[in-house]
Coordinates of C-alpha atoms in Angstrom, one line a residue:
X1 CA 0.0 0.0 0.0
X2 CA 1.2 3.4 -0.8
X3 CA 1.1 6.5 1.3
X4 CA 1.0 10.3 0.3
X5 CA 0.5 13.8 1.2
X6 CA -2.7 15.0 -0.2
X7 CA -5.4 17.6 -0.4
X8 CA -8.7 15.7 0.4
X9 CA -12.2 16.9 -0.7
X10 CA -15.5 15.4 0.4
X11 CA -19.1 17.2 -1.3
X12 CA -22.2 16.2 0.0
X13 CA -26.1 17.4 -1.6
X14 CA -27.6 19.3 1.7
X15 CA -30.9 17.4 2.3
X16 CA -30.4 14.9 -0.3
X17 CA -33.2 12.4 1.7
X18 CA -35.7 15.2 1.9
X19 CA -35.1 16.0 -2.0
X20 CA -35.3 12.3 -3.2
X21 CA -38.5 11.6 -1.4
X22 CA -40.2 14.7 -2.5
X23 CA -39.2 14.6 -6.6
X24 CA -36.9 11.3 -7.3
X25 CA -36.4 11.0 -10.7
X26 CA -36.3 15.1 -11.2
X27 CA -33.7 14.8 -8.1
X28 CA -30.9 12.2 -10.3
X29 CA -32.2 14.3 -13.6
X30 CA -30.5 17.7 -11.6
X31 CA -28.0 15.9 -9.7
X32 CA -26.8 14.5 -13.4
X33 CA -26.9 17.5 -15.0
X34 CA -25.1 19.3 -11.9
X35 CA -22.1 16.6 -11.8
X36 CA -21.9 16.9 -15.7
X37 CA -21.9 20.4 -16.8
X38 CA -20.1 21.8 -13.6
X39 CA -18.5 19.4 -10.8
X40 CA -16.7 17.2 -12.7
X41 CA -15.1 19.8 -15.0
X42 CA -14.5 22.1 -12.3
X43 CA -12.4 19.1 -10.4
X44 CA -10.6 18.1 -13.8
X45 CA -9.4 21.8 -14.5
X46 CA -7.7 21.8 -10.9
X47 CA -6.2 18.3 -11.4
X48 CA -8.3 16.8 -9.0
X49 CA -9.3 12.7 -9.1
X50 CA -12.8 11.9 -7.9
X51 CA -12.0 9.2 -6.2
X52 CA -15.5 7.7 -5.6
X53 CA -19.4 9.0 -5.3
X54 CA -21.9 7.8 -3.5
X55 CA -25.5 8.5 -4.7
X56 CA -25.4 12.0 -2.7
X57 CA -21.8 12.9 -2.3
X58 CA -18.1 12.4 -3.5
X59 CA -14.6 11.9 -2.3
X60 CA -11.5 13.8 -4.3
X61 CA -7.9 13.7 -4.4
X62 CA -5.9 16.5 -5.1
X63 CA -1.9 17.1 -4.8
X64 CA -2.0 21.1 -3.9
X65 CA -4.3 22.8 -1.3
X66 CA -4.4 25.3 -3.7
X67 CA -5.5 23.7 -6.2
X68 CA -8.0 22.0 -4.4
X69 CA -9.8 25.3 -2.6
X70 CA -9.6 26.8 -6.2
X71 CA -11.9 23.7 -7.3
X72 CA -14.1 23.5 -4.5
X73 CA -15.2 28.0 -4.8
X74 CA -15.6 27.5 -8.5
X75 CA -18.3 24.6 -7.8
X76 CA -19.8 26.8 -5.2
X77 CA -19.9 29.6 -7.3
X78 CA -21.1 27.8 -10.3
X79 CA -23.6 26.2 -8.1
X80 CA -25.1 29.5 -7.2
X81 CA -25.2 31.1 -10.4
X82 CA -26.9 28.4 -11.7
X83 CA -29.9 27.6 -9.0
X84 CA -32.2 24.8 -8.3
X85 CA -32.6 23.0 -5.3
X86 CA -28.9 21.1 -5.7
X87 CA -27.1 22.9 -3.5
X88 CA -23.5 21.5 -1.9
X89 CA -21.7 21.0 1.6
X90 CA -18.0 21.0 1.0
X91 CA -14.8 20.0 3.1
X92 CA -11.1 20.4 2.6
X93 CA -8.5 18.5 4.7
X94 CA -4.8 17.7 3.9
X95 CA -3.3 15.1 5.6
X96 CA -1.3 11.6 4.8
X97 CA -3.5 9.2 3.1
X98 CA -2.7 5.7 2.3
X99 CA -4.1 4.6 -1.0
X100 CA -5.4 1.0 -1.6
X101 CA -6.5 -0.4 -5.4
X102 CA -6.9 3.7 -6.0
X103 CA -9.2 4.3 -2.8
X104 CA -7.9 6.6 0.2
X105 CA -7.9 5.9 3.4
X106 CA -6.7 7.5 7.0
X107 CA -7.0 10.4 10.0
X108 CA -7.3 12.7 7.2
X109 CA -9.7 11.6 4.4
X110 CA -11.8 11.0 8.1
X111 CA -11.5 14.9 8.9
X112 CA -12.5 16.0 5.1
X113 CA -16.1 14.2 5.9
X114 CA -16.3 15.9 9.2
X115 CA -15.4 19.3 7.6
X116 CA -18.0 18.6 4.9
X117 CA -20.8 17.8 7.2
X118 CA -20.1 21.1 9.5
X119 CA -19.6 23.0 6.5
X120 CA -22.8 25.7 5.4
X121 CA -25.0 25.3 2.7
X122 CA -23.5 26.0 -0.4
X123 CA -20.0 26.8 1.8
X124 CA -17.2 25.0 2.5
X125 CA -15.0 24.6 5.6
X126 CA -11.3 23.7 6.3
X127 CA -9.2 22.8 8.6
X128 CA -6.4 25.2 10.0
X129 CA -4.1 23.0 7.8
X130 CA -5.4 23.8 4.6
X131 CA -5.5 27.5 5.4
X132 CA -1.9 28.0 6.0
X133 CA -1.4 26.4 2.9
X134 CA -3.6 28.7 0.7
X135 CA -3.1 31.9 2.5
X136 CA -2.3 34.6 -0.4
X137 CA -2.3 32.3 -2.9
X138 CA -6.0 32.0 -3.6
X139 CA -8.9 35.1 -4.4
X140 CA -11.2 34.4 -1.9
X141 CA -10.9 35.3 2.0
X142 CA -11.9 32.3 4.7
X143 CA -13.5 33.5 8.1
X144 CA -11.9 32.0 11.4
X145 CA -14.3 29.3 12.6
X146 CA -12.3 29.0 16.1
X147 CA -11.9 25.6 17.6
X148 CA -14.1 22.5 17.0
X149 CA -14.7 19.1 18.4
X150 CA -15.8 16.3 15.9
X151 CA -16.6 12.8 16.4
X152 CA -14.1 10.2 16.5
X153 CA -11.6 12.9 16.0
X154 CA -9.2 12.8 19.1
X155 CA -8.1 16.4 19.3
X156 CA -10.2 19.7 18.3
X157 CA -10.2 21.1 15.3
X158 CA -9.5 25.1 14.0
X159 CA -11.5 25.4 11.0
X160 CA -12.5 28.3 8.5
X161 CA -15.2 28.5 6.5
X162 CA -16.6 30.5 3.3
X163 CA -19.7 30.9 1.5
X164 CA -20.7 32.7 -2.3
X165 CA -21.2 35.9 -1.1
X166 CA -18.6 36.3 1.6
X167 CA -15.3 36.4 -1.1
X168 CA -14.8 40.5 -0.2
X169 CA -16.4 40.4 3.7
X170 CA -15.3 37.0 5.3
X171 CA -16.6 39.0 8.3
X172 CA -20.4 39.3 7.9
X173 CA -21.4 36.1 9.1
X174 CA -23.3 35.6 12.4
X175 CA -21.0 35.8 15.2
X176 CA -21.5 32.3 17.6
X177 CA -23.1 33.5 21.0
X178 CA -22.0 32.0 24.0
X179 CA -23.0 29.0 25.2
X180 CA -25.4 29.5 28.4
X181 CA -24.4 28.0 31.7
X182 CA -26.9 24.7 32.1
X183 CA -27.9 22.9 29.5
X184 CA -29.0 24.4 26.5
X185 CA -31.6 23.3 23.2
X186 CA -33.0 24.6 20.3
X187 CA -36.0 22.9 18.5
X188 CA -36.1 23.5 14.9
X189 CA -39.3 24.2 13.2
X190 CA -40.6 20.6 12.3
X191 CA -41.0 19.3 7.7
X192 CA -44.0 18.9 6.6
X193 CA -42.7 16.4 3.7
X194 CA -46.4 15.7 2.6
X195 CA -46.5 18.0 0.0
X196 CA -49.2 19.8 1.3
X197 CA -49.1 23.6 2.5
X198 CA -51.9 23.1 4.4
X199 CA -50.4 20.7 6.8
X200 CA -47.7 23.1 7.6
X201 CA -50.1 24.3 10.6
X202 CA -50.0 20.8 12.1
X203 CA -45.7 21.0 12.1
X204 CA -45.5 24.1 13.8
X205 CA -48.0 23.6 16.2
X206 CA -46.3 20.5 17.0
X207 CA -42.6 22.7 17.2
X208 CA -44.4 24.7 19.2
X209 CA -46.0 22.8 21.8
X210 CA -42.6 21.1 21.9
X211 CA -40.7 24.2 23.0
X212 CA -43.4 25.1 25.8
X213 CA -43.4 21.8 27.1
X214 CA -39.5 21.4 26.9
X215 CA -39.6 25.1 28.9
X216 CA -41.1 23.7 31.3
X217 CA -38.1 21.6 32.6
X218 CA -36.0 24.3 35.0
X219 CA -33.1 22.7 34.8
X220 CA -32.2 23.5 31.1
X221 CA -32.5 26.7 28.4
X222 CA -35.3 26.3 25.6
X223 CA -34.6 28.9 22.7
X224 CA -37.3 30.9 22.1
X225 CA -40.0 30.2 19.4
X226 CA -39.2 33.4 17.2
X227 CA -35.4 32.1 17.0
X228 CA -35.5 28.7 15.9
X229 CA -38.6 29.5 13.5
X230 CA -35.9 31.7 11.1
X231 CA -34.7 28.4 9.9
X232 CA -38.2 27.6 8.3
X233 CA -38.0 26.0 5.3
X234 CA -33.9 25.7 5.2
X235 CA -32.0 22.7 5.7
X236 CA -29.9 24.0 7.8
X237 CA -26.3 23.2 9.0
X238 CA -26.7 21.6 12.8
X239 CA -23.7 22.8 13.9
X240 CA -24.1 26.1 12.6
X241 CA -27.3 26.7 13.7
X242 CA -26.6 25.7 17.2
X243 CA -23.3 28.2 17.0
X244 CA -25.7 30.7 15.7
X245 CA -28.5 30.5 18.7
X246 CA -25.9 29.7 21.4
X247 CA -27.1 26.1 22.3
X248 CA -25.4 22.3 22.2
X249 CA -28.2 20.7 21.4
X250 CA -31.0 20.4 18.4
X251 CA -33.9 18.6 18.0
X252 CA -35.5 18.5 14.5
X253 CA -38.1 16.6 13.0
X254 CA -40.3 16.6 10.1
X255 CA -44.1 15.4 9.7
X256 CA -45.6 13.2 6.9
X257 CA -49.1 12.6 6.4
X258 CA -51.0 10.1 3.8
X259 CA -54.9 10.0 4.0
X260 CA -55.7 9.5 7.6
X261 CA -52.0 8.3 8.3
X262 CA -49.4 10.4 9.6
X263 CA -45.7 9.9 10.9
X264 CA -43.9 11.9 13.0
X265 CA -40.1 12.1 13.1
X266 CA -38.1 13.2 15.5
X267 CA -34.1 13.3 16.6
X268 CA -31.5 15.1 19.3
X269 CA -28.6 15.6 17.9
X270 CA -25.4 16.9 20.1
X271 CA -23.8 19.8 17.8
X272 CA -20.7 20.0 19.6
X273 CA -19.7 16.6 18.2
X274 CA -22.2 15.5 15.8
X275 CA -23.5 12.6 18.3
X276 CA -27.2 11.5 17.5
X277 CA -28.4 11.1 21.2
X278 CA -32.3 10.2 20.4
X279 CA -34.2 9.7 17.4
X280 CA -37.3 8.2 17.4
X281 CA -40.6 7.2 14.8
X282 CA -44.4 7.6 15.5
X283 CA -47.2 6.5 13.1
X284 CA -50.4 7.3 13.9
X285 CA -54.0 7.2 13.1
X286 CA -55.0 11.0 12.4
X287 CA -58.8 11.0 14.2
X288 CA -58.2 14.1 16.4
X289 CA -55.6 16.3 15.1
X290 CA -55.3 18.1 18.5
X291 CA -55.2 15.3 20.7
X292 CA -52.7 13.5 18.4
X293 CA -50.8 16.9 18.6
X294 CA -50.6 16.9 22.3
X295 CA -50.2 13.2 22.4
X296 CA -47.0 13.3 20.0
X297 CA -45.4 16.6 22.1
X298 CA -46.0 14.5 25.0
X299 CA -44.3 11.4 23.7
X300 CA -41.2 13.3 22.3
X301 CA -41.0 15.5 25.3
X302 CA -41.2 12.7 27.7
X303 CA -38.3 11.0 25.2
X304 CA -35.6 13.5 25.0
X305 CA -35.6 15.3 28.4
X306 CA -34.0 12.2 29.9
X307 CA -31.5 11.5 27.1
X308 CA -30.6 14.8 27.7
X309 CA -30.6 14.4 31.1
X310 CA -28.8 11.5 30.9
X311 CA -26.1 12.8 28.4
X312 CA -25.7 16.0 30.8
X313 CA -24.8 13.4 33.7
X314 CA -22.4 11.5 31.6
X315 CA -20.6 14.4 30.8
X316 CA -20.2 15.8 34.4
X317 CA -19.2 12.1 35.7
X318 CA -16.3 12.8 33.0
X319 CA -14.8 15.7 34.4
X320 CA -12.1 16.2 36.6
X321 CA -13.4 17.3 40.2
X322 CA -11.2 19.8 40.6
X323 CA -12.8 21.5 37.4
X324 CA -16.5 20.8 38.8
X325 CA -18.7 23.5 39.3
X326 CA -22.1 23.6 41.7
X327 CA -23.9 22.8 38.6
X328 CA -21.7 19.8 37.8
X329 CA -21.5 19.0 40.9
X330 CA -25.5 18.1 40.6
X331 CA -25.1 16.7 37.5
X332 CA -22.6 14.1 38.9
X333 CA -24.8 13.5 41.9
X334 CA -27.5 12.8 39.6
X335 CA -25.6 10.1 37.5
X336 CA -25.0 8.7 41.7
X337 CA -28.8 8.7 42.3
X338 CA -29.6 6.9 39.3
X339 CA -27.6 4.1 40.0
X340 CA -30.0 2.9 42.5
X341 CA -27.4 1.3 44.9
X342 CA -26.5 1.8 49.0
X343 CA -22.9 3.3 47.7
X344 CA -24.0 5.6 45.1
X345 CA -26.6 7.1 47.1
X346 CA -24.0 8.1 49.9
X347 CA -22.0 10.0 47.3
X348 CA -25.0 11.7 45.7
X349 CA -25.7 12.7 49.1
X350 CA -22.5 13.8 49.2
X351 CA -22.1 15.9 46.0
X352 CA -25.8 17.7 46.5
X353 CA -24.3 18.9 49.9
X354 CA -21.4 20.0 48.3
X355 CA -23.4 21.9 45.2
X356 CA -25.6 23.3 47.8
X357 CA -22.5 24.9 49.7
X358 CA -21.2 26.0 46.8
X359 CA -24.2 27.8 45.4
X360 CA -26.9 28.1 48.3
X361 CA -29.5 29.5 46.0
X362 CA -29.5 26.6 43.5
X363 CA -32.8 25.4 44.1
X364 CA -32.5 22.3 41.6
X365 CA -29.9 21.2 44.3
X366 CA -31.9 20.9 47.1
X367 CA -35.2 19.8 45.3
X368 CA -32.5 16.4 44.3
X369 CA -31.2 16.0 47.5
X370 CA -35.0 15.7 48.8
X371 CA -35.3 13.2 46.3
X372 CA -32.3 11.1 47.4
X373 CA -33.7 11.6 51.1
X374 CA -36.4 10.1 49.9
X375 CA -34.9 7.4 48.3
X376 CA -32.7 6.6 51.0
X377 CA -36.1 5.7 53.0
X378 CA -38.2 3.9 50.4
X379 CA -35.0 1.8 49.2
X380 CA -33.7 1.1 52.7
X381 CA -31.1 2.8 52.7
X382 CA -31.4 4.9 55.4
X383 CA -30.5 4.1 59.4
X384 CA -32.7 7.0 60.5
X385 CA -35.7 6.8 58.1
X386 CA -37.6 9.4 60.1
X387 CA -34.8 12.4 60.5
X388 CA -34.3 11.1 56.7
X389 CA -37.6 12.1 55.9
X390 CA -37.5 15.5 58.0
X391 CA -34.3 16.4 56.0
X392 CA -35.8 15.5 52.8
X393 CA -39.1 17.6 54.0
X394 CA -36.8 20.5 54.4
X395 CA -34.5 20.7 51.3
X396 CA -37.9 20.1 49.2
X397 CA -39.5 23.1 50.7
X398 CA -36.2 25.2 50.5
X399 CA -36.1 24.3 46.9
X400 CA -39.9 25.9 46.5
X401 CA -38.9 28.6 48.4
X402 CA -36.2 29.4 45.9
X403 CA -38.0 28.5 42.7
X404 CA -41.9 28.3 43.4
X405 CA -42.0 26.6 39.4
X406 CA -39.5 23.3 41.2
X407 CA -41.5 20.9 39.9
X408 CA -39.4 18.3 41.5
X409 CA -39.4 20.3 44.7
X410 CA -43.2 20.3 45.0
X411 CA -43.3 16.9 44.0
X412 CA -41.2 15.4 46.9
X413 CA -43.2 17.8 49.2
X414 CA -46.3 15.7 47.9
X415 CA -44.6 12.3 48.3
X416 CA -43.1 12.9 51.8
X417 CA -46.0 14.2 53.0
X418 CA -48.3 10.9 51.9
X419 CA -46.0 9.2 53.7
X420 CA -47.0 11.3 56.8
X421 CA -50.6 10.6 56.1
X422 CA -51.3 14.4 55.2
X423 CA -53.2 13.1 52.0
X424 CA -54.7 16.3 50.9
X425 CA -52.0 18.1 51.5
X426 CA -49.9 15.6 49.5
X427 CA -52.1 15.5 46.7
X428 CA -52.1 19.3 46.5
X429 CA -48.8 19.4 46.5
X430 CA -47.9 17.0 43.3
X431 CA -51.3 18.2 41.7
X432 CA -48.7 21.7 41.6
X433 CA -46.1 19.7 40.4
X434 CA -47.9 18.3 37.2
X435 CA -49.1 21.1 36.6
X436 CA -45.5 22.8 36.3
X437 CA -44.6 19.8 34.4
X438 CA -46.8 17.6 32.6
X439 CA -44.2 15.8 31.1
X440 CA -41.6 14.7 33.8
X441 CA -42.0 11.1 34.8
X442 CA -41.1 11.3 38.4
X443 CA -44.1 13.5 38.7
X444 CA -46.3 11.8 36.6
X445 CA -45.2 8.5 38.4
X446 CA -45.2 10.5 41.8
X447 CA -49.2 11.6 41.2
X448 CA -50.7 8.1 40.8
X449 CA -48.6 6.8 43.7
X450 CA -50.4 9.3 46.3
X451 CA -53.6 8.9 44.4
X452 CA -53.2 5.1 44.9

């Protein structure tokens, strides 16, 4: 096997899927004409080998950066002039490759296919490598993409990235906000693929009951509705679009509907590395369109809080403790409690006292550690069930008195107190919580154990 240094190119058709299943054969009639009359004379001119397609994308060899960024802007440019709804992601890697019966393999033909699906429509993006071998030797000007984490890609990744329109004012593109300090989501607005316009009522209201249910969970930022709804009728770039609004994760979905059939599509996807955390199918029978829209936000909200939760967890568990914040600290405590064992409840106990100390006013903190309290009785673990319960009776009302919309708070308040015998009082209390949250199993579980 042989092994060179080489400028790598991967092109992929943004929303290929979505394209196919709405016009097939016009889809392959543009995509023919596309590869044809522009991609595959654009790549020849710059001495490029394509070095094999798939039915939405292609891999290509060159021996110059140069040469290959030159390729790549003219497709781009000849892409836009001409229209339609083909429309290319592009990335540009150099790296060593090995080649094998004239295929390419290695680190960096897998970095070219991560470039290409971060890159934006109709853009390209490259690696830091790339740009210090193209800089003053091409006519168009790259914008600094700062550091990025990809999957299966051990070390971050500077990247810039250009787009037709940007060759004079790399500049003017839409500066990444901050990430916020908990956990943070944007819901896209949701496809109507069934070629209908009148259906597009039934996709947004669904996108929308989604982000006021999802809003409901305290422990975790929802973008607003009039954000995520500017990406209407796009396929937009995931990571992009979650640099753009300031969030790490995205949920987007599309609806399809056939005579009284419909399916629902739905899937979280972490932008920071590309991960697809949830994704999930629903067919159903479309008899009542509103109760089979709060039946659908209900199932999906229900699904992806605790992956997210989940995820969240994982990720705290993973850091060092030196670098863990009260927030973390939760997090980690969380990942304990959930492990439903006599060990892992002492150090949950542990690490909410600790979050607690470290941020008095986090109400999420004590509203958990009520919970564990709880646990600790109801599981056994506890040698002092009763000052257990007093302690978990406390913390859930501290948490209330901090954030009044705890749902978990009031819902421990309802659950200690059945265990008192105060059953009004306990009903009342997790009757508050469903009604802050609707959607949160603990609660839901919570309501028809005091009910029972």
């Amino acid at each position: 096997m042989e092994r060179r240094l080489s400028a790598i190119m991967a092109a992929d058709v943004v929303g290929y899927t979505r394209l196919m299943e709405a016009d097939e054969e016009g889809t392959l009639t543009q995509l023919k004409a596309v590869r044809s009359e522009i991609v595959d004379p654009k790549i020849a001119e710059c001495g490029g080998r394509i070095v094999k397609t798939t039915g939405d994308g292609m891999l290509v060899e060159f021996t110059s950066a140069v040469e290959a960024i030159r390729g790549a802007v003219q497709v781009q440019q000849e892409m836009a002039a001409r229209g339609g709804d083909i429309r290319f992601r592009i990335g540009v890697n150099i790296g060593d490759i090995i080649i094998d019966n004239d295929n390419i393999f290695g680190d960096g033909v897998n970095l070219a296919a991560r470039l290409e699906a971060a890159a934006p429509e109709g853009g390209i993006l490259i690696s830091a490598a790339v740009h210090d071998q193209i800089a003053g030797k091409v006519e168009v000007s790259f914008s600094d993409g700062g550091e990025q984490s990809f999957k299966n890609i051990l070390k971050s990744v500077r990247v810039w990235r250009w787009q037709v329109g940007n060759e004079s004012s790399p500049g003017t593109e839409k500066a990444p906000l901050a990430l916020p300090d908990k956990p943070s989501i944007a819901v896209l607005p949701f496809n109507n693929m069934s070629g209908d316009p009148e259906q597009e009522y039934f996709s947004d209201g669904i996108t929308e009951d989604i982000i006021t249910a999802l809003s409901k969970f305290r422990w975790f930022f929802v973008t607003a509705r009039n954000s995520t709804f500017a990406y209407k009728g796009q396929s937009p770039n995931i990571p992009q679009v979650a640099r753009e609004l300031g969030v790490q994760y995205v949920l987007e979905g599309s609806v399809r509907k056939a005579g009284k059939r419909v399916r629902i599509t739905g899937q979280l996807i972490d932008a920071l590395d590309g991960n697809h955390i949830w994704a999930e199918r629903y067919d159903r029978e479309l008899v009542d369109i509103f109760d089979l829209q709060d039946e659908i936000t209900s199932a999906i909200t229900g699904a992806v809080a605790p992956e997210l939760a989940a995820t969240v967890r994982k990720r705290s568990v993973q850091k060092a403790s030196e670098f863990l914040d009260a927030w973390d600290l939760h997090n980690r405590a969380m990942w304990h409690l959930y492990r439903f064992n006599q060990e892992d409840a002492a150090s949950a106990m542990e690490l909410f006292e600790r979050a607690i100390a470290a941020a008095p006013g986090f109400a999420a903190a004590h509203a958990s550690l009520a919970y564990q309290q709880f646990l600790n009785v109801i599981l056994g673990y506890s040698d002092n069930p009763v000052a257990s319960l007093e302690a978990g009776l406390r913390a859930a009302k501290r948490a209330v008195e901090l954030d009044e919309k705890d749902s978990l708070g009031h819902c421990m308040i309802g659950r200690i107190l059945c265990m008192y015998g105060q059953n009004d009082a306990s009903i009342a209390a997790t009757e508050r919580a469903l009604d802050l949250n609707p959607n949160s199993f603990i609660v839901r579980l919570s309501m028809g154990m005091v009910l029972a």
